Amino acid sequence: MADIIQLLPDHVANQIAAGEVVQRPASVVKELVENAVDAGATEIRLIVKDAGKTLIQVVDNGAGMTATDARLSFERHATSKIRSAEDLFSLGTKGFRGEALASIAAIAHVEMNTRPHDDEVGTRICMEGGKLTSQEVTVTAAGTSVAVKNLFFNIPARRNFLKSNQVELRHVIDEFQRVSLAHPDIQFAMYHNGNDLFTLPSSNYRQRVVNIFGSRTNEKLVPVSENTEVLKLSGFVYKPEHARKSRGEQFFFVNNRFIKSPYLHHAVVAAFEGLIREQTHPGYFLYLEIDPKSVDVNIHPTKTEIKFDDEHTLYAILRSAIKHSLGQFNIAPLLDFEKDTGLDTPYGYKDRPASAPTIEVDADFNPFRDEEGEAGIPVSPGSFSTGGGKPGNTWGRTARKEDPSGWESLYIGLGDDDEASGNFSSVEIESDEVGGTSMPGQQLFDHRQGELPSVTTYQLHRKYIVTTIKSGMVIIDQHRAHQRVLYERFLRQMTVKEGISQQLLFPIVLHYSPSDMALLSELKGSMEFIGFAIDPFRGEEITITGIPSGVSESEVSIILEQLIADFKDEIPDSSFSQTDRMAKSLGKTLAVRTGEVLNEAAQEALVNNLFACKEPGMSPFNRPTYITITVEDLEKKFL
């Protein structure tokens, strides 16, 4: 039998290894920016074109590299961060694997210009598909500039799997924010297609958070601080009233490295228990300093997942520290049974002697004596009344009792005439009639002029609407059905650009971070087609002067928040058009929820509107909206 196992060629092995490190343009941004931080840079600039598909360039003023180091940096497992295996247990840097530049160079065109501060000239190296194309001496600024062009040019399958520019840019911004939040002492800047997205001067942690997420963030932050033998905790959490329905600003940093930890996240959520509404998530920026020997960061290629020696202790400290901060700053209610503030003595009364209270008794007061000398009208004991023209100064006077005779006259006429007495059992609510040509699904309701005209609809468990049809009954999921109705309505309005808008007497002003404002600017056109009237954007502020018909003012912020979250998280699928995705997001946000009570008129309207849709059987997310149960199915249950 011939041998079948053989070594892979170097270029194939490099491309396979690159798949672990470089998954999308954001992966390149992470590796290059972290290398700049490890190089001791105080200024880092990120330049991106077409969300990183065309160009990713990172320019820093760090230490720079010699010609030999620059060439060696593109070799696999070449690094300046560690020297032995023991160094893995006391890591103080970020990129220590030595695979970043090698993996990037294997799947892109890379140009590096670097110069140490002590040298007069630098080195320029060009790589293409993992092969060196040129190396020469050049004049360049001190530090390093790495430009990655045409990512995945030699792996078209991987390039085809990339999302839209909007989604990929969102991931690039996420990586940029994570590194910049961990190092507020470094000046960062980011540019996309020539536009300045972020300019972050050197500052402290709080100012860095505010610079990234907007000036309004400052009033939302509650500082958290705890110093123990196990860890040193610092950072901020959002006030409970600013909890969001989507997972927004949630950042953990361990030794200045961004991590993801569902276990520690649960500790934060537990600290907010009872303070935030259900289905909402708190925001936080928490920095943990732990002994590097008790942390293992070498378990994942992206190094965002780490292991701790004693997770239970970290959980307890994190939870208690956040609860303490919320209580210390009067965010959470406190109960102290050992002290009553009502018993506190003011400072001004410290040296004053106590005085006994005086009591005055009316010796002539007789509760059984007739008022004004008239008999037969006793004065009720202890009652208070103002009489005789003297306001409120007589204790024991009351008004006379009214004569109770003739009380039967109050009930004359009751029961004689139901219509006159207001019998509301026969009140009819006018509903919209659907006329014209037959609707999809209308054949289910052909019986309504026939044998069961009095049977309409009823709500089951505040979730389903049940109505009869000719062959049996229909059970409709009210949430999914309303999603379908709203989805087709918004889609039609955006398509014909005839959304009905109701003008607001007082405009609504909302504030968002720069990245959210960039996303809303792309959605502004579609939002106006469905009825939103939006003034030109100003910085971090958006002013809404009109809203779609049927939308309340209190729902506007919820709608925009859900829109931002859906487009950030690629929900719905980004393969659909922006119009379709927005219609789905709005339908999901505004649809009636499970648990909401619908009156008979609302139930009828929802049923009629559902079966007037083009596809009444499925929700916008391909879930069934109703099921039918025939009489034969019911009869089988009784066999």
Coordinates of C-alpha atoms in Angstrom, one line a residue, residues 18 68 86 94 102 145 152 178 242 275 289 312 325 333 344 350 390 400 403 445 554 610:
A18 CA -4.5 32.4 8.6
T68 CA 16.4 42.4 10.1
E86 CA 7.5 30.1 31.2
K94 CA -1.0 41.3 23.6
A102 CA 2.6 36.0 8.7
S145 CA 3.2 51.9 9.2
F152 CA -8.5 37.6 0.8
R178 CA -12.0 47.7 22.6
H242 CA -30.4 53.4 31.2
L275 CA -33.3 47.3 39.6
E289 CA -6.2 43.8 37.4
H312 CA -16.1 31.9 42.2
S325 CA -21.5 51.3 44.3
P333 CA -32.6 51.7 47.8
D344 CA -31.7 62.7 64.4
K350 CA -27.5 70.5 70.6
K390 CA -65.4 81.3 62.3
R400 CA -77.3 69.1 61.3
D403 CA -84.1 64.4 57.1
F445 CA -64.4 33.2 6.4
S554 CA -43.0 57.1 23.9
L610 CA -53.9 39.5 8.5

